[in-house]
Coordinates of C-alpha atoms (C1' of nucleotides) in Angstrom, one line a residue:
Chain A
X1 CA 0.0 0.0 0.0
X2 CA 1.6 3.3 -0.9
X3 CA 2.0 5.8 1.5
X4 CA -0.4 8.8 1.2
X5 CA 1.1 12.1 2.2
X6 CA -0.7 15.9 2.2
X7 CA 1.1 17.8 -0.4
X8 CA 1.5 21.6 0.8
X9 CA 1.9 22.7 -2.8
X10 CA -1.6 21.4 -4.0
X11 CA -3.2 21.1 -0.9
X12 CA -4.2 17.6 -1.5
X13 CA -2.9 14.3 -0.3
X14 CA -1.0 12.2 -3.2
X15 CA 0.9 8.9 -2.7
X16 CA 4.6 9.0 -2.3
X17 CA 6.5 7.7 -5.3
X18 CA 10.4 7.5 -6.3
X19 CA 10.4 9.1 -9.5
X20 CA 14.1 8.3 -10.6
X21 CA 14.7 5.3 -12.5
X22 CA 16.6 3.7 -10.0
X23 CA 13.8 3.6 -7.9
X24 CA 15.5 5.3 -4.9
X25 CA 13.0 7.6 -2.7
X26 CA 14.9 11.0 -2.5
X27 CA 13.9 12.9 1.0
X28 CA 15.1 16.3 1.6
X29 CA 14.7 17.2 5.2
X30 CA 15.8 21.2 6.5
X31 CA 18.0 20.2 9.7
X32 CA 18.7 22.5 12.7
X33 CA 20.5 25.8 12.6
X34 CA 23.1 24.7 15.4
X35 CA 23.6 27.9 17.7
X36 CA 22.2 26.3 20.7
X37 CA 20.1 23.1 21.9
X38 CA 17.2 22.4 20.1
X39 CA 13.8 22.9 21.4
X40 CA 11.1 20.1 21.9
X41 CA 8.9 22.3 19.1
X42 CA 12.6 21.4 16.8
X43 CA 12.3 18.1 17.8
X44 CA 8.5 17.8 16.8
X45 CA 9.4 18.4 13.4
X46 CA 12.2 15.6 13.2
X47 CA 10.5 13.1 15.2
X48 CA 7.9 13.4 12.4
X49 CA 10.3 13.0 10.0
X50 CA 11.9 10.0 11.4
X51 CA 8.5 8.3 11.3
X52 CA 8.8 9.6 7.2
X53 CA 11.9 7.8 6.8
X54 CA 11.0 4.4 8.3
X55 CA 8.0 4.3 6.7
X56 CA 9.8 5.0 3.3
X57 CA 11.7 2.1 4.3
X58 CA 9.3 -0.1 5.0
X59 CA 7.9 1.0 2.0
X60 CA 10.6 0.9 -0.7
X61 CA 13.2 -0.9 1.0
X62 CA 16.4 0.2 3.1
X63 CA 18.6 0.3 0.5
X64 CA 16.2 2.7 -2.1
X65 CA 15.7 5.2 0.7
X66 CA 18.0 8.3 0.5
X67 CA 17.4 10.7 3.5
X68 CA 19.6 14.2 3.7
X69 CA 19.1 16.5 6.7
X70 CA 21.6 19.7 6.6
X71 CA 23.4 21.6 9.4
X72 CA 22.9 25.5 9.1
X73 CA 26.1 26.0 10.4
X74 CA 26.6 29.5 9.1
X75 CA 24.1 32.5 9.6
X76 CA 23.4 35.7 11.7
X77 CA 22.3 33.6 14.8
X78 CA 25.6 31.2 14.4
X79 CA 28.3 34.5 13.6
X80 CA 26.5 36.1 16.5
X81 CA 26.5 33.4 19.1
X82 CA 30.2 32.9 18.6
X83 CA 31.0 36.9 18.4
X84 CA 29.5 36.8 22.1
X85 CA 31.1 34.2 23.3
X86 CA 34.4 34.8 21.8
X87 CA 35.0 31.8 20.0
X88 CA 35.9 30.5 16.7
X89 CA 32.8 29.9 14.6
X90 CA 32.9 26.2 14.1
X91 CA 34.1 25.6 17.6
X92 CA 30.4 27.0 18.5
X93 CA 28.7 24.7 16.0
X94 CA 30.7 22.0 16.4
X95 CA 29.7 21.8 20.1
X96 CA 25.8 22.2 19.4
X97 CA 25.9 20.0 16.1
X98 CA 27.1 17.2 18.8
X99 CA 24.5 18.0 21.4
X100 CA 21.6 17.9 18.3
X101 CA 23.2 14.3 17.4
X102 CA 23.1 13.3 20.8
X103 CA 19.4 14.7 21.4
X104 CA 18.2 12.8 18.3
X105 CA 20.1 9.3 18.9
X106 CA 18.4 9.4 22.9
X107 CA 14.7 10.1 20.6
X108 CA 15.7 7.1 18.5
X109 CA 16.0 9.6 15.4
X110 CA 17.8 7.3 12.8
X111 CA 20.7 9.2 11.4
X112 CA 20.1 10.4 8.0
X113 CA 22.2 9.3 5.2
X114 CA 24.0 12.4 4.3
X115 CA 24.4 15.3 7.0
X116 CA 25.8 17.9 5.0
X117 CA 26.8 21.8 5.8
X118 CA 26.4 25.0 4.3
X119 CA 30.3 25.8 5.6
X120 CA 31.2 22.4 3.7
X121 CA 29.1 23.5 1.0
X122 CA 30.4 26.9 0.0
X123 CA 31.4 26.4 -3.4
X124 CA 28.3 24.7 -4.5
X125 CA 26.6 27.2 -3.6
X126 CA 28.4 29.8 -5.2
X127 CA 28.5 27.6 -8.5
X128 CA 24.8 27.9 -8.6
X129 CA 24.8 31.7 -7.7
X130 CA 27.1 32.6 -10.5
X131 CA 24.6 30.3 -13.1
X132 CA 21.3 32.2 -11.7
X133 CA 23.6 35.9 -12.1
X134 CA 24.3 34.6 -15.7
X135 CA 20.7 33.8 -16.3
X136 CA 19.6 37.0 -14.7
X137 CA 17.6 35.9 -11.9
X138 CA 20.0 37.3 -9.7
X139 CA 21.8 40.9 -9.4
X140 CA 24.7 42.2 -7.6
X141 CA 23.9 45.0 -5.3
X142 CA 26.0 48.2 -4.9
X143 CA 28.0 46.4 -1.7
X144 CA 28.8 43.6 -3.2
X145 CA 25.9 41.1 -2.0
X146 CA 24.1 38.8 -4.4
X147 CA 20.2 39.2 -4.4
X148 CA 17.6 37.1 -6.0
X149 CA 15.2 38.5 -8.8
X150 CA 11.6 37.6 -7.4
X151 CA 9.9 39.1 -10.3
X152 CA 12.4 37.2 -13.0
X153 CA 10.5 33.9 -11.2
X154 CA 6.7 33.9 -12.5
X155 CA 6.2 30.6 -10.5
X156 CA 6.9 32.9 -7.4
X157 CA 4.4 32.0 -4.4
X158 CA 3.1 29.1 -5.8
X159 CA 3.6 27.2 -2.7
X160 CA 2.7 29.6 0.0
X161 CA -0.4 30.8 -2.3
X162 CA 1.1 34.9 -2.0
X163 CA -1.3 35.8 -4.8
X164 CA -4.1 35.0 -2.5
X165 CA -2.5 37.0 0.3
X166 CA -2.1 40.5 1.2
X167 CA 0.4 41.9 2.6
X168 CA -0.3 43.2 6.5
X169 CA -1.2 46.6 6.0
X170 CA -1.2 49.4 8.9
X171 CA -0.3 49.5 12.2
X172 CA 1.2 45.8 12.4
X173 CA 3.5 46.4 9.6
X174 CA 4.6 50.2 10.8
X175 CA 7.9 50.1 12.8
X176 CA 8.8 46.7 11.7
X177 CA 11.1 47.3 8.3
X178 CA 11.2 44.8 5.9
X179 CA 15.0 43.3 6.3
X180 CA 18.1 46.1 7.1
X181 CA 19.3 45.8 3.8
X182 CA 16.3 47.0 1.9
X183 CA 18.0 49.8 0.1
X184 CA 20.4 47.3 -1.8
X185 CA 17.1 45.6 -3.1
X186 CA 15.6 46.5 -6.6
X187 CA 12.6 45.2 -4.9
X188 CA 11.3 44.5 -1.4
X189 CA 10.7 40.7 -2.1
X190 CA 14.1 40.2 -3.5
X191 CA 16.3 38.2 -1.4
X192 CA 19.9 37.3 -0.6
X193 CA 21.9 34.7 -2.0
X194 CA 25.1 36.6 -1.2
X195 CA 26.1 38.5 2.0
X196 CA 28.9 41.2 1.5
X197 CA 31.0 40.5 4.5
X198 CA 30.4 43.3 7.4
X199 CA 32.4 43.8 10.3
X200 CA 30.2 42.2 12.7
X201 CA 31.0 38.9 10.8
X202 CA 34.8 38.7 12.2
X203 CA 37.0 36.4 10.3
X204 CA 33.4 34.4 8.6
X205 CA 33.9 35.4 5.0
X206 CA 34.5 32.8 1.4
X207 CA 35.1 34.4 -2.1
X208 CA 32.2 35.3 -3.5
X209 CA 30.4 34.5 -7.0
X210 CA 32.0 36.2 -9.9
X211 CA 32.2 40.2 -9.5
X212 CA 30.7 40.0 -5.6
X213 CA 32.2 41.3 -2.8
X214 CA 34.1 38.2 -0.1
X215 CA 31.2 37.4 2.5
X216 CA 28.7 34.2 3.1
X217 CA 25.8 32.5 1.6
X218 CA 22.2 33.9 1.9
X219 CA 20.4 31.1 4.0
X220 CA 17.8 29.8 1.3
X221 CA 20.7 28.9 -1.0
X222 CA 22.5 26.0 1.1
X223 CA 19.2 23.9 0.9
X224 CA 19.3 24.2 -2.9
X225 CA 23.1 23.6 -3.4
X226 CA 23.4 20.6 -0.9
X227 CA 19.7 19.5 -1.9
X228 CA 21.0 19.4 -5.6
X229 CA 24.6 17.7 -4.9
X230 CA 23.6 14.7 -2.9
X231 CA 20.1 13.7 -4.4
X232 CA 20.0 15.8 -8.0
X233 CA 17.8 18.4 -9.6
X234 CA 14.9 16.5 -8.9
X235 CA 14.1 15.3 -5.3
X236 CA 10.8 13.2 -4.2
X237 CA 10.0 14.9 -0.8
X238 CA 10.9 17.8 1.0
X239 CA 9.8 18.4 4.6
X240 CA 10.2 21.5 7.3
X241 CA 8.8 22.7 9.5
X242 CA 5.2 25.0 8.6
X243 CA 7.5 27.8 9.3
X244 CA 9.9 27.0 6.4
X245 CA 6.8 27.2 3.8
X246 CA 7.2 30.7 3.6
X247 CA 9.9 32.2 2.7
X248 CA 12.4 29.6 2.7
X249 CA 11.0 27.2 0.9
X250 CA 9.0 29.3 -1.6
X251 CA 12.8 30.8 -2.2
X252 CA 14.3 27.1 -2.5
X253 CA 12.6 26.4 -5.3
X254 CA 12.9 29.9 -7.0
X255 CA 16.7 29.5 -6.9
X256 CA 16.6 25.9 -7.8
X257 CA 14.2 25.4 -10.3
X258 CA 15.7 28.6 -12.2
X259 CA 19.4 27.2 -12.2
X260 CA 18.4 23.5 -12.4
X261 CA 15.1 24.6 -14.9
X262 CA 13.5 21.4 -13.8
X263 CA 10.9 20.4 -11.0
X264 CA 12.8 21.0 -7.4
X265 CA 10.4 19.2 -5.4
X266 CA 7.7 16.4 -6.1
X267 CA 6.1 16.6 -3.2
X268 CA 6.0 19.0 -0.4
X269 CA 5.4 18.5 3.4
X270 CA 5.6 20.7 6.6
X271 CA 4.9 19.7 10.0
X272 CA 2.9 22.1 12.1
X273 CA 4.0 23.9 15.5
X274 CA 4.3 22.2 18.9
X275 CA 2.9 25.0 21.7
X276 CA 3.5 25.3 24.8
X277 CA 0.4 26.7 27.1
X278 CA -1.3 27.1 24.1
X279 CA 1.3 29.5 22.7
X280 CA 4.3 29.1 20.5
X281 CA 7.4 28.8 22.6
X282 CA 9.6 31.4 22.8
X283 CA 12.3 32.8 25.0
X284 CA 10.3 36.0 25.7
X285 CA 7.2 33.6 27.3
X286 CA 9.4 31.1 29.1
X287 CA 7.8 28.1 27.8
X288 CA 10.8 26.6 26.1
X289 CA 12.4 23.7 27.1
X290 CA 14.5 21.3 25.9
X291 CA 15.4 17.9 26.4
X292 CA 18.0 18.2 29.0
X293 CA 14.7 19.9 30.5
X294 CA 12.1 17.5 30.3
X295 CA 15.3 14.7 31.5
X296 CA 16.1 16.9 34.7
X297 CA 12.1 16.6 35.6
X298 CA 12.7 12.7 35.2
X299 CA 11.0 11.9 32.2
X300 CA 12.5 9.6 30.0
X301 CA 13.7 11.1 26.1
X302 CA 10.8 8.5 24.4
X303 CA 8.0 9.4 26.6
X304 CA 9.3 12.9 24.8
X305 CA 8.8 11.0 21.7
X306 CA 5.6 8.9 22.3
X307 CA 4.5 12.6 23.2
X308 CA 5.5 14.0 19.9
X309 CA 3.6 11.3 18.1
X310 CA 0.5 11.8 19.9
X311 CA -0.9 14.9 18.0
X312 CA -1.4 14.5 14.4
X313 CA 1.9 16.2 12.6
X314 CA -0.7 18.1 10.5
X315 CA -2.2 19.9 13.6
X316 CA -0.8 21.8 16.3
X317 CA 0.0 19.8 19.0
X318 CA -0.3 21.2 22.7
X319 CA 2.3 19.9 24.7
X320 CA 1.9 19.6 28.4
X321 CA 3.4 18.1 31.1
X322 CA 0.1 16.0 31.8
X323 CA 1.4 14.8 28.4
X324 CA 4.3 12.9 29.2
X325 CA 3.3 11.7 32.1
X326 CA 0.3 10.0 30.0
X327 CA 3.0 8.9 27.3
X328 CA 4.9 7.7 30.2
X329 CA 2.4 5.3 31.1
X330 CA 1.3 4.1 28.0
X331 CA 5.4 3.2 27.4
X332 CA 4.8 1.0 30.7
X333 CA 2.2 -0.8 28.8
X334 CA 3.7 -1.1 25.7
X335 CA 6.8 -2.6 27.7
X336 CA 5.0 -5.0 29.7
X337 CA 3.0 -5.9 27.0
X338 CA 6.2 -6.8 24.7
X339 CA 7.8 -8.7 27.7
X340 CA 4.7 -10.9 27.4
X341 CA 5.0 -11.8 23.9
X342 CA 5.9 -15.2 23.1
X343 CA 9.6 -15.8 21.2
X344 CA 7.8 -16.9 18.4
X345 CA 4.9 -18.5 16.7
X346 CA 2.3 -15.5 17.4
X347 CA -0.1 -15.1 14.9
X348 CA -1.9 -11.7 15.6
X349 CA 0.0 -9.2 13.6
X350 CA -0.5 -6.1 15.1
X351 CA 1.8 -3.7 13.0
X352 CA -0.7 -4.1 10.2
X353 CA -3.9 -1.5 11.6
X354 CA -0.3 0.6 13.0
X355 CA 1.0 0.8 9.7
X356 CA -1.9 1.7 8.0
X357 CA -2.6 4.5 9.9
X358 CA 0.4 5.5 9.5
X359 CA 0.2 5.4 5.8
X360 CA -2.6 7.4 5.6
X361 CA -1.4 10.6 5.5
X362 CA 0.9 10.1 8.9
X363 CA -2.1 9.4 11.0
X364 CA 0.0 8.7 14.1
X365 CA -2.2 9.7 16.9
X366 CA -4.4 6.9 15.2
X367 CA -1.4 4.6 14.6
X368 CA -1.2 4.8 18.2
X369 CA -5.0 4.5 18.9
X370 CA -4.7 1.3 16.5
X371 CA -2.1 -0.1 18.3
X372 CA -3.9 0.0 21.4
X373 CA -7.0 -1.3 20.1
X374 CA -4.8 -4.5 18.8
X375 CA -3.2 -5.3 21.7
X376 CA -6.7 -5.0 24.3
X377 CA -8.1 -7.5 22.0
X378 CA -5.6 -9.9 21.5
X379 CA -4.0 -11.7 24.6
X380 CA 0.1 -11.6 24.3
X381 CA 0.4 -14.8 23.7
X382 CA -1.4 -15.0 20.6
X383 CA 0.5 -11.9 19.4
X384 CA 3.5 -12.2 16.8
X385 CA 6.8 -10.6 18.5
X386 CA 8.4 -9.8 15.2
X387 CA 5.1 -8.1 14.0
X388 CA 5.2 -6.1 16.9
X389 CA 8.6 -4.8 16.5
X390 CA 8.0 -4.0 13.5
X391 CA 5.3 -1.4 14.5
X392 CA 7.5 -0.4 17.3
X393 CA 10.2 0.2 14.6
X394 CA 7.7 2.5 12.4
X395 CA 7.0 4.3 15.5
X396 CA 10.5 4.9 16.7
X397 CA 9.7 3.6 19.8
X398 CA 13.0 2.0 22.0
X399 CA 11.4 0.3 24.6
X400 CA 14.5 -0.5 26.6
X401 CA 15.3 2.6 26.0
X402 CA 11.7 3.6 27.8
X403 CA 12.4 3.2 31.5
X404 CA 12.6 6.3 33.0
X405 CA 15.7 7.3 34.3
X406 CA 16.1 6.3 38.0
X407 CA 17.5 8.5 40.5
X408 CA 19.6 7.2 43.0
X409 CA 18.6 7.4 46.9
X410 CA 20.6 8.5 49.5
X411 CA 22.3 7.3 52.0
X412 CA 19.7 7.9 54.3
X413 CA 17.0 6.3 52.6
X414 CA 18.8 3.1 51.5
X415 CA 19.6 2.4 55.1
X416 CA 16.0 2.6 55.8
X417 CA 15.4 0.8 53.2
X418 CA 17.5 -1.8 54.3
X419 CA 16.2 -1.8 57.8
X420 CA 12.5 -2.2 57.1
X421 CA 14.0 -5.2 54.2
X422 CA 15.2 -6.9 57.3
X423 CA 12.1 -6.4 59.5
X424 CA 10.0 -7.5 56.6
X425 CA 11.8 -10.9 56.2
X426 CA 11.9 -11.4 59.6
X427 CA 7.9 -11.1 59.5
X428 CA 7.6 -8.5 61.8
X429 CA 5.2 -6.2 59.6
X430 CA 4.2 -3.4 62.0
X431 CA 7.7 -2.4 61.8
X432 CA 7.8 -2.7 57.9
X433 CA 4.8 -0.8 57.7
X434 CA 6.2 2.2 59.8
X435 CA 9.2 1.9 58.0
X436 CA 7.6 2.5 54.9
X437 CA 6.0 5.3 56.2
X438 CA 9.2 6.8 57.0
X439 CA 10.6 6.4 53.3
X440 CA 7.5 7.9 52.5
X441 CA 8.1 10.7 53.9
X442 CA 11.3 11.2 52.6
X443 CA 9.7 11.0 49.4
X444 CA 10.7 7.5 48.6
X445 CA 8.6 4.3 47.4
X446 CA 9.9 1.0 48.2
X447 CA 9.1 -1.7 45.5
X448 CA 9.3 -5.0 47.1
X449 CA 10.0 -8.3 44.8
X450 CA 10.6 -12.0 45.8
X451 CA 14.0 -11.7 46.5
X452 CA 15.2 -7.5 47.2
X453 CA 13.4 -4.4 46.6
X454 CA 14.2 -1.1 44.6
X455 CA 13.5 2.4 45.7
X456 CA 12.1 4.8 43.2
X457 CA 11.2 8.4 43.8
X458 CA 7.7 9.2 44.8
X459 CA 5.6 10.7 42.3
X460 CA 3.3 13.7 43.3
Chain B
rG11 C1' -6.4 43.3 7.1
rG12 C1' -4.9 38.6 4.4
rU13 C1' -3.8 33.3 4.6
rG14 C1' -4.0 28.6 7.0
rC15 C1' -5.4 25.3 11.0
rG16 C1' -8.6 24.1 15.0
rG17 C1' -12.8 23.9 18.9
rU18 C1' -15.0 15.8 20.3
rA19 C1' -15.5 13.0 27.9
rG20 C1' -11.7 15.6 34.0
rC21 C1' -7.0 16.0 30.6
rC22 C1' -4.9 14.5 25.7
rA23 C1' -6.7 12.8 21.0
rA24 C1' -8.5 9.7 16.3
rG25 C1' -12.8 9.3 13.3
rU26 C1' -17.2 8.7 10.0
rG27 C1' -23.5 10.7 5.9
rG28 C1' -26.0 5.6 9.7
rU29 C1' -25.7 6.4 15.0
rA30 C1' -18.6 8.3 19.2
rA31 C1' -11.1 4.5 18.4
rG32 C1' -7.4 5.0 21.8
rG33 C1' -4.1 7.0 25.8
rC34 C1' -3.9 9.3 30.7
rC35 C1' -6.4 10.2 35.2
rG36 C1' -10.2 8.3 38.4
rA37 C1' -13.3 4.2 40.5
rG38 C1' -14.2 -1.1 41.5
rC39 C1' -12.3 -6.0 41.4
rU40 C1' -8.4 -10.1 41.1
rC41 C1' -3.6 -11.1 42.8
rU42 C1' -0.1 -9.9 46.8
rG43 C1' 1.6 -9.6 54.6
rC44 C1' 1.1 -4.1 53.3
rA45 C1' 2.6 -1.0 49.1
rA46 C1' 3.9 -1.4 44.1
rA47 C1' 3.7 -4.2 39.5
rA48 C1' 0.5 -7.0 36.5
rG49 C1' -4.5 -8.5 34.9
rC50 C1' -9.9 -7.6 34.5
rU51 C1' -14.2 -4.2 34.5
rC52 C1' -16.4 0.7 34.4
rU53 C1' -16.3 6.1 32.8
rA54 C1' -19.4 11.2 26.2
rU55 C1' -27.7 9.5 24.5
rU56 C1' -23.0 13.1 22.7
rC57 C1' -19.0 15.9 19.1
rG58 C1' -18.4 25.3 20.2
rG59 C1' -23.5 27.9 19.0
rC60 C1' -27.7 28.6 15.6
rG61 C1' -30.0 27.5 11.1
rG62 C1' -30.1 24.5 6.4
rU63 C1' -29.7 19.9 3.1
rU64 C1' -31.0 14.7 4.2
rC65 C1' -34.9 9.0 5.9
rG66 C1' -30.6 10.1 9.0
rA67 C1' -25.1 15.0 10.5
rU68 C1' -20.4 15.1 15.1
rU69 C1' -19.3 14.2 9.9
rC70 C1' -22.0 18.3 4.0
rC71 C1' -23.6 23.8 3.4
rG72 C1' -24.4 28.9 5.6
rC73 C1' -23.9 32.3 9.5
rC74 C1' -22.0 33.3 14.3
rC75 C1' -18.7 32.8 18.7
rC76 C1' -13.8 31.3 20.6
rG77 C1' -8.5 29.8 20.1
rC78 C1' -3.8 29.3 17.6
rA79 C1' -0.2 30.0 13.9
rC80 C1' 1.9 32.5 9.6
rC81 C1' 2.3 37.2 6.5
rU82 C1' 10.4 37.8 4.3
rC83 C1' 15.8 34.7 7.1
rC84 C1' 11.7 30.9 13.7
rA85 C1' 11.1 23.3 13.2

RNA sequence: GGUGCGGUAGCCAAGUGGUAAGGCCGAGCUCUGCAAAAGCUCUAUUCGGCGGUUCGAUUCCGCCCCGCACCUCCA
């Protein structure tokens, strides 16, 4: 069964084919800008995307899947982070490119295949600058920067639908100036492919295109360039965030498809916003938080996940801390449930109703639902292991990696612990039982088992 | 102002022109010295409001109310 995706460009869900004669699925994903850790609303977006990529496995095989996420490793936020803090640019985004790999690996993110950068990428993208300046869909302003001709592009807001919109007129546009460098613009719209160096951008400058000044890519143009080197002028899927659809990706295929003069994109997908308290998260309202966050309250990176995966990608997704504590449990049950499942010779295959939700147009709140429904229905024993998995797989969902982490007691409370251990054994229960009481009040649970006990913090 | 998305049980959340999946929480039960774990059972005569189409609407149409996001470099 092909997998049926929405399609931002025509609004209308369309299966997912490879359109290459080699029959590999080419998936474009825009990666992180690494400046800093990335949020949970970041992580929405490539937990989603994950789920793309094993389905597109499942579908077309692991070998006929190629998957390239990019680093923006080079931008106002990266030259500025590093200008503050004194340090060489790629030392900066070196450090948060490793804490984004080691975010995803903990969420079970498979790696893509290619990882590319826009620094590692410089001279691709000037190739295709200097081609779009000799096809005069670019111009080179009076400072030496590199702008994009908007109006040389009649496909020009196809995909965000800007002939159907108006710009914000009034009050809400007064006092907010279209970018700094407006006057170097023949028009508004235009945008850069080429930043002039300027002081503020220390020792961050390449040779430019022919005839522009030394500086650093525009930000639309990596996506192209890298888009175009490691999966060709035509790509099946590109994803972002909803964010993304306008400008960047609306620019993406200006540049390409006017250097490359052939289709950029076959398909188009964007994942909406995660909120926090019903609001988008930002800095100025508090509500961000990352993982090292939501791991410092004690909840475990997949109940993140499971959390993630709850909402449908297509909708905005409120996340709560009521949230993970339900994704939480439901991870218990999915654990205990997979410890009951027989080594082999199930024949309930439960991945089936998961996997065609999933293939419906990423339906994984009702993937979920379905899996659920399966496994209430059919005792373990009856269920097939490696059927199972395999819906755990599509999902993303590590179940040893589920357990949340455990802190560890103190001193205090182990010897406690160990006291009302040996009262227990020795029968005498009213002593247990006050014991218990006193871990309890410590803020401890004691779990007992045959043969020792564990201690786990006490949840409010 | 424009564009897009949404309002389903205490919370979260699927879904369909034919009478409401699932998760969490809560309650009861089984099991167990106790507690926990695990298992079982129960929990929306109703889908923002008002009209309309229809044999029948939560699902289609219209209007209204409310929320969120985007409108040039934020996933």
């Amino acid at each position: 069964m092909p997998i049926r995706l929405y399609d931002s460009l025509n609004r209308e869900l369309k299966p997912l084919e490879a359109h290459q004669k080699d029959g590999v699925f080419r998936f474009y994903n825009c990666g992180p800008t690494v400046y800093a850790p990335a949020h949970i609303g970041n992580f929405r977006t490539f937990v989603v995307n994950d789920v793309i990529r094993r389905l597109l496995e499942l579908e077309f095989g692991k070998d006929k899947v190629r998957h390239v996420r990019n680093l923006t490793d080079v931008d106002d936020k990266t030259i500025r982070r590093a200008r503050d803090e004194g340090r060489p640019l790629a030392e900066v985004t070196k450090q948060w490119t490793d804490k984004f790999h080691a975010d995803c690996a903990a969420l079970n993110c498979l790696p893509p295949h290619v990882e590319p950068t826009a620094t590692g990428h410089i001279k691709e993208q000037v190739d295709m600058i200097e081609v779009l300046l000799r096809k005069r869909h670019a111009y080179r302003a009076p400072d030496g920067s590199v702008y994009f001709r908007v109006s040389s592009f009649q496909e020009y807001g196809e995909l965000s639908h800007l002939q159907e919109r108006e710009l914000k007129t009034g009050s809400a546009l007064a006092g907010k100036p279209q970018t700094a460098d407006a006057d170097e613009k023949e028009d508004g719209s235009d945008f850069a492919l080429w930043k002039a160096w300027k002081p503020e951008d220390g020792d961050v400058k390449w040779p430019g295109p022919d005839d522009a000044a030394a500086g650093r890519p525009g930000w639309h143009i990596e996506c192209s360039a890298m888009s175009k080197k490691h999966l060709g002028d035509n790509i099946d899927l590109h994803t972002g965030g909803v964010d993304l659809l306008f400008p960047h990706h609306e620019n993406e295929i200006a540049q390409s498809e006017c250097c490359n003069g052939v289709t950029f994109a076959n398909h188009w997908y964007h994942s909406e916003h995660l909120l926090v308290d019903g609001k988008k998260m930002s800095k100025s309202l508090g509500n961000l938080y990352t993982l090292d966050d939501l791991k410092a309250k004690g909840f475990s990176p997949m109940a993140l996940r499971y959390s993630l995966l709850a909402g449908h990608p297509r909708k905005q997704l409120n996340f709560t801390l009521d949230g993970l504590h339900a994704a939480e449990s439901a991870l218990k049950t999915l654990r205990a449930y997979r410890a009951a499942l027989p080594a082999q010779g199930g024949t309930v295959f439960v991945d089936q109703p998961v996997l065609e939700a999933l293939q419906d147009d990423l339906n994984t709140p009702g993937a979920l639902g379905a899996l659920f429904t399966a496994i209430n229905h059919h005792k373990p024993a009856e269920v097939s292991a490696e059927h199972f998995d395999r819906a755990m797989f599509a999902l993303g969902f590590d179940l040893q990696a589920a357990e949340s982490p455990k802190a560890a007691a103190p001193a205090e409370v182990e010897a406690l612990a160990e006291k009302r251990w040996a009262a227990k054994t020795a029968k005498d229960f009213a002593a247990a039982d006050a014991l218990r009481k006193e871990l309890a009040t410590a803020g401890w649970s004691m779990l007992d088992r045959k043969d020792g006990y564990s201690l786990e913090p006490l949840k409010k």
